CSV table of C-alpha atoms in Angstrom, one decimal:
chain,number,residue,atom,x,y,z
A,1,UNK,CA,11.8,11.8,12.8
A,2,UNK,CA,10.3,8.7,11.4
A,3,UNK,CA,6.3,8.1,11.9
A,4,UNK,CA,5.4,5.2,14.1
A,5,UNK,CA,2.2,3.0,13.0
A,6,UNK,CA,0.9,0.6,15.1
A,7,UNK,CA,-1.0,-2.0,13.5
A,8,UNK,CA,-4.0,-3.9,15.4
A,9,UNK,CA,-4.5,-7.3,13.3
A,10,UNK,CA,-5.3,-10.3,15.3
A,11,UNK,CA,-3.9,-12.6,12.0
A,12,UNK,CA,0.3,-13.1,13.3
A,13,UNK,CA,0.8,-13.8,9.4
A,14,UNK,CA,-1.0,-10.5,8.2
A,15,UNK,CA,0.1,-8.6,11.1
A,16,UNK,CA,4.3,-9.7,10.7
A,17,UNK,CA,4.0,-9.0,6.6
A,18,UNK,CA,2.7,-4.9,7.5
A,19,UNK,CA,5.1,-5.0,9.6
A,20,UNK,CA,7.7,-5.7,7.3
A,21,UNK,CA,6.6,-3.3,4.8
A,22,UNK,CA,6.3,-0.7,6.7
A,23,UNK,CA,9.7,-0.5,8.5
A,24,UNK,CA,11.3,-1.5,5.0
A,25,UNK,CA,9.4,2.2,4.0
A,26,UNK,CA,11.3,3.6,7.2
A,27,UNK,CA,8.6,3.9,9.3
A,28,UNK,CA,8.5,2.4,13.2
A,29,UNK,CA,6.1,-0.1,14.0
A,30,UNK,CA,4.5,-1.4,16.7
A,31,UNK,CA,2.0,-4.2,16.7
A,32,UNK,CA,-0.2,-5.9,18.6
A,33,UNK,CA,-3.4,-8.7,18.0
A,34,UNK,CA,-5.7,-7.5,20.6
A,35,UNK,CA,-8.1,-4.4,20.8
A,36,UNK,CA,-7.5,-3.8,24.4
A,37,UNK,CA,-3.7,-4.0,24.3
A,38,UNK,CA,-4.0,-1.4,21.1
A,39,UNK,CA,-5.9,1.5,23.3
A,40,UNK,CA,-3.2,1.0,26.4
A,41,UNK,CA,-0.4,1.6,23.2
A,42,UNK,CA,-2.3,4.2,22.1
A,43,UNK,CA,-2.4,5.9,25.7
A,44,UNK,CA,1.1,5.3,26.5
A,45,UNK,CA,3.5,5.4,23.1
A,46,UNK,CA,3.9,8.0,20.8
A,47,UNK,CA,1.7,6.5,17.8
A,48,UNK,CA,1.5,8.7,14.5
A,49,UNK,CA,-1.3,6.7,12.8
A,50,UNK,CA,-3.0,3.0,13.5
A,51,UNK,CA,-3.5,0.2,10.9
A,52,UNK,CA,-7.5,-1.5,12.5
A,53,UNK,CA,-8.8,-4.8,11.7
A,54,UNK,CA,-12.1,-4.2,12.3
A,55,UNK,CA,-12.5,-8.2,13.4
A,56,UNK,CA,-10.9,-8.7,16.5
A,57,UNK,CA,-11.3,-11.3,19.1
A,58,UNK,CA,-11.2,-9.6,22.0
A,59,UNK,CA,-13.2,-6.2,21.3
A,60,UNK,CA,-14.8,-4.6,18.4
A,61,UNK,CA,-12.9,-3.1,16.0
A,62,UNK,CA,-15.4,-0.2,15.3
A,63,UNK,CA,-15.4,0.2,19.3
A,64,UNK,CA,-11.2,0.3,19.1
A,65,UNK,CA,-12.4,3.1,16.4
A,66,UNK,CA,-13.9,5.1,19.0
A,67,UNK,CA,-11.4,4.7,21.3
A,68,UNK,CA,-8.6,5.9,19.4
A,69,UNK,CA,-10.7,9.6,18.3
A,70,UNK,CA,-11.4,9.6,22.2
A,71,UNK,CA,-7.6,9.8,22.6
A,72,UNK,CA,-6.7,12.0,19.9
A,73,UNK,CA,-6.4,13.5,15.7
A,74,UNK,CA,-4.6,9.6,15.6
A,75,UNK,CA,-5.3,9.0,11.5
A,76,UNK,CA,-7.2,5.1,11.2
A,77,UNK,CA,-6.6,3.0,8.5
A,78,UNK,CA,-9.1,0.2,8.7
A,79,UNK,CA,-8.2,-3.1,7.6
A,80,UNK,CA,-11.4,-5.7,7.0
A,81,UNK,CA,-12.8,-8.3,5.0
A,82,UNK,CA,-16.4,-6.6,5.0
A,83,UNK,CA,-16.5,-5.3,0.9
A,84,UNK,CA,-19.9,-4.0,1.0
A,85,UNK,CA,-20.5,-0.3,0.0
A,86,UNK,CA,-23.0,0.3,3.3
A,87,UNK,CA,-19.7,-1.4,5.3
A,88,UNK,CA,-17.2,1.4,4.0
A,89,UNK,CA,-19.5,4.0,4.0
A,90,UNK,CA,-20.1,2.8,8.0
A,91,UNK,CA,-16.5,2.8,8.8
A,92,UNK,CA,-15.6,6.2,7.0
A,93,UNK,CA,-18.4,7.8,9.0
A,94,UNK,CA,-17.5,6.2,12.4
A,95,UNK,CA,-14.0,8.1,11.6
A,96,UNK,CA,-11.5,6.0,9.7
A,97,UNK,CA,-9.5,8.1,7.8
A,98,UNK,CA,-9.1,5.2,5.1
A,99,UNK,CA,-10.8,1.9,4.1
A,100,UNK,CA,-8.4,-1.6,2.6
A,101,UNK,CA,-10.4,-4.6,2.2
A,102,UNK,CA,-8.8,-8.1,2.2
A,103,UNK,CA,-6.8,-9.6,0.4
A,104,UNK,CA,-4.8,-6.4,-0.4
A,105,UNK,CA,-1.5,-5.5,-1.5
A,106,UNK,CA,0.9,-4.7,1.2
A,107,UNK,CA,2.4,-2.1,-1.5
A,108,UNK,CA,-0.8,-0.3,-1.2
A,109,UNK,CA,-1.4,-0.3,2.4
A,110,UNK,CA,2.3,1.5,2.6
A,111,UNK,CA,1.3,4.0,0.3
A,112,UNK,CA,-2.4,4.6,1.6
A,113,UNK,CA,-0.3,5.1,4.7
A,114,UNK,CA,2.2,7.6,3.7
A,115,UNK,CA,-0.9,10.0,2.1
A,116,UNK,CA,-3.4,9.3,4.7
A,117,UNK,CA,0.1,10.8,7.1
A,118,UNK,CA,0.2,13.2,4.7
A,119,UNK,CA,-3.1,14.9,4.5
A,120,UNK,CA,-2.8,14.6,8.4
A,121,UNK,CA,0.1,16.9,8.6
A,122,UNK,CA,-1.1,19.3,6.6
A,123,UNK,CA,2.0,19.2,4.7
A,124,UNK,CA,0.5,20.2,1.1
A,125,UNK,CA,2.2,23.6,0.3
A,126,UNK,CA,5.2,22.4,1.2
A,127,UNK,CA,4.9,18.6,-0.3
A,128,UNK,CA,7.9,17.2,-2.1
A,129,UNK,CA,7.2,17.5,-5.9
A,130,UNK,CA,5.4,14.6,-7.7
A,131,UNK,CA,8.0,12.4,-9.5
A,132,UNK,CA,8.2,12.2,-12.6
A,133,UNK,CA,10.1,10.2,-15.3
A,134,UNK,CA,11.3,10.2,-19.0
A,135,UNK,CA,11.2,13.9,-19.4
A,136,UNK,CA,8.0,14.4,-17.9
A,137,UNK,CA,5.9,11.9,-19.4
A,138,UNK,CA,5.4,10.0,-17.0
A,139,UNK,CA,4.2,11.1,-13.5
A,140,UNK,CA,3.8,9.0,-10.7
A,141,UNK,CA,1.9,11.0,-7.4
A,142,UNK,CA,1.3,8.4,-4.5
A,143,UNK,CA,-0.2,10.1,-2.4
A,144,UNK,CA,-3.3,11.1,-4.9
A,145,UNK,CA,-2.6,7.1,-5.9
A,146,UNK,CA,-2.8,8.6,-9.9
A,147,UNK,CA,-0.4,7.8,-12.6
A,148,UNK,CA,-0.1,10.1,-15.8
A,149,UNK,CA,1.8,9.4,-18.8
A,150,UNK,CA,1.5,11.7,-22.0
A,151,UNK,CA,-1.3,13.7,-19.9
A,152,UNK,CA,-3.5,11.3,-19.6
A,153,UNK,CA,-4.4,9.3,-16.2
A,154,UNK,CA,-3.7,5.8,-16.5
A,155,UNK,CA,-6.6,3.6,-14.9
A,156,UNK,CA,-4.7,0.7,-13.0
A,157,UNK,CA,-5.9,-2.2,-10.4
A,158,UNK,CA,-4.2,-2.3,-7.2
A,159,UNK,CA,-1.8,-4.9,-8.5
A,160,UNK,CA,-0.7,-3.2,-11.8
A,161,UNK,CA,-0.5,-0.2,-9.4
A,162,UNK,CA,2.2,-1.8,-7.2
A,163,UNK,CA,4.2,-3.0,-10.0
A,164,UNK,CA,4.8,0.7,-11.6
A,165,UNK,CA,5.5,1.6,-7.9
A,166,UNK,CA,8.0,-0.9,-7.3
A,167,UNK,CA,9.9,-0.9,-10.5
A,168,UNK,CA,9.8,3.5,-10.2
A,169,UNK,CA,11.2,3.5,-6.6
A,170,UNK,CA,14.7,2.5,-8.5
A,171,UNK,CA,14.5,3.0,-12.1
A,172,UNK,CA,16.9,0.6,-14.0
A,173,UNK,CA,17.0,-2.1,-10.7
A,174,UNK,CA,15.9,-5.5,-12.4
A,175,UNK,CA,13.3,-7.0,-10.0
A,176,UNK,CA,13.1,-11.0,-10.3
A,177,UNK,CA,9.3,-12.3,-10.3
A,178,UNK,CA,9.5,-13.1,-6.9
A,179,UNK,CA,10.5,-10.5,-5.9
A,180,UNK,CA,7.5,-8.4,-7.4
A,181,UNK,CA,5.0,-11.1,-6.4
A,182,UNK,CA,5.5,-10.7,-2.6
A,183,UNK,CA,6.7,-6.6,-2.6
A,184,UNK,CA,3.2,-6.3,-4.7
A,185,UNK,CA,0.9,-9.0,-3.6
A,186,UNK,CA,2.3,-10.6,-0.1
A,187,UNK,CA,0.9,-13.3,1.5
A,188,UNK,CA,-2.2,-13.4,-0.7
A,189,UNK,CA,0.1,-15.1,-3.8
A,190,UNK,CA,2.9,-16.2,-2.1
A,191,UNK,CA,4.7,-18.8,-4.1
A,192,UNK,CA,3.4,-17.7,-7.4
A,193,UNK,CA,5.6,-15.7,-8.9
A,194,UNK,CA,5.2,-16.5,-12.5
A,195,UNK,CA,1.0,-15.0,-12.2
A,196,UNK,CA,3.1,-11.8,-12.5
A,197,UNK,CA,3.8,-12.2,-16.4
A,198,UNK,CA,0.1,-11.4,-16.7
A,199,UNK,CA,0.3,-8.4,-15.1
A,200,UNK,CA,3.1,-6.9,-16.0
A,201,UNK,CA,1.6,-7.7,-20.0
A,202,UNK,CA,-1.8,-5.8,-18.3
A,203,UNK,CA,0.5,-3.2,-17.2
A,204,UNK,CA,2.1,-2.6,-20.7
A,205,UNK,CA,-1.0,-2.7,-22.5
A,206,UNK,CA,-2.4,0.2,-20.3
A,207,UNK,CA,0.4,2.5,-21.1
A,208,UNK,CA,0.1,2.0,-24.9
A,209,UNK,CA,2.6,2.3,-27.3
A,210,UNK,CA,5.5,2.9,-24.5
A,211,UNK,CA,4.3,-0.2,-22.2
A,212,UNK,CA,7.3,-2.0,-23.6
A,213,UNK,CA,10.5,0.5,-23.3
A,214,UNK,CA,9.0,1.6,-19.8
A,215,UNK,CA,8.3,-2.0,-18.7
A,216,UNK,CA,11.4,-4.2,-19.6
A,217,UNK,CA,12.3,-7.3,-19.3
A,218,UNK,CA,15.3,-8.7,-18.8
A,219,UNK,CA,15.6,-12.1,-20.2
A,220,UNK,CA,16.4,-14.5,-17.5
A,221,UNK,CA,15.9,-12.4,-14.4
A,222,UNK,CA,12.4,-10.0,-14.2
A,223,UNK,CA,11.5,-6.9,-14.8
A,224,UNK,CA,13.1,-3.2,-15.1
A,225,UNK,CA,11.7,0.0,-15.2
A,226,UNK,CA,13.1,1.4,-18.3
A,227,UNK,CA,12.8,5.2,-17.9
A,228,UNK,CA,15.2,7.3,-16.0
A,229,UNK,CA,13.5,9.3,-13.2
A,230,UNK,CA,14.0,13.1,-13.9
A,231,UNK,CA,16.1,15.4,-12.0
């Protein structure tokens, strides 16, 4: 059975985009803009882990923290604008299972999602394998959030991250640049599609002499990943 988020964001815009992502990942969602409204959900539905703006109108986010442990092991992803160090090392200690600051990519809120579900679970031993591509070269493990081609880790920023996710989930699909702007970057870069030449040439240059046959373009239309994922 499919996990059900419910995602507390009080921004309709910010709120519809997770919303999107996450059922396009297969997951069932419920949403809601109010703090109050988010611990009767919590109470009532069957809710397998909540997204938490921390800056809600109506009640404190850290005080909807509290009152989700009260009612259970629900896993909290917290959602904020605060960037400080002292701010994430408050919210991880109040009990938040994972810490996205804004603007982020809606890619990597569905993947901190799926490991943060993950590590809930307790599903480790019997985790399905890491994917891997080209032979081996190239592994891809979302829920450590590591890429490793050759051996060696690959060091990426959220958005270079997101565009060797995308193009991986189906090897050989040609993904326009609008396509990879909103999947990797959402509402944050809406409209700006051809930023992404940057960092897919970022991307490339991070995985060395193989950036080009495993990031390829396809004159006219976007981007492919060029490896076949193995077996």
């Amino acid at each position: 059975m499919a996990a059900t988020a419910l995602v507390v964001e009080d921004e309709k815009e910010i709120r519809e985009l997770l919303r999107r992502y996450l059922e396009r990942a297969g997951y069932g969602v419920l949403t809601t803009g109010s703090g109050a409204e988010a611990v009767r959900l919590l109470g009532e539905r069957g809710v397998d882990l909540t997204l938490l703006d921390l800056g809600l109108p109506d009640v404190d986010g850290e005080e909807v923290l509290r009152e989700v442990h009260g009612l259970g092991d629900v896993p909290v992803v917290v959602l904020t604008a605060r960037t400080s160090v002292e701010d994430r090392i408050h919210g991880l200690r109040l009990g938040a299972d994972d810490y996205v600051t804004k603007p982020f990519s809606p890619t990597e809120v569905v993947l901190r999602v799926g490991a943060v579900l993950q590590r809930a679970r307790g599903t480790a031993a019997g985790a399905a394998p890491v994917p891997s591509y080209g032979g081996g070269r190239l592994r891809i493990d979302e829920a450590r959030h590591e890429a490793v081609l050759d051996g060696a880790a690959v060091e990426l920023t959220p958005t270079e991250w997101g565009l060797l996710t995308t193009l991986a989930a189906v090897p050989g699909r040609v993904y326009s640049r609008y396509e990879l702007v909103n999947r990797v970057r959402g509402y944050e870069f809406a409209g700006y599609e051809r930023t992404i030449d940057s960092h897919v040439k970022n991307l490339r240059h991070k995985l060395g002499a193989r950036g080009p046959e495993l990031v390829e373009t396809v004159l006219g239309v976007g981007y492919r990943l060029g490896w076949s994922r193995d077996p």
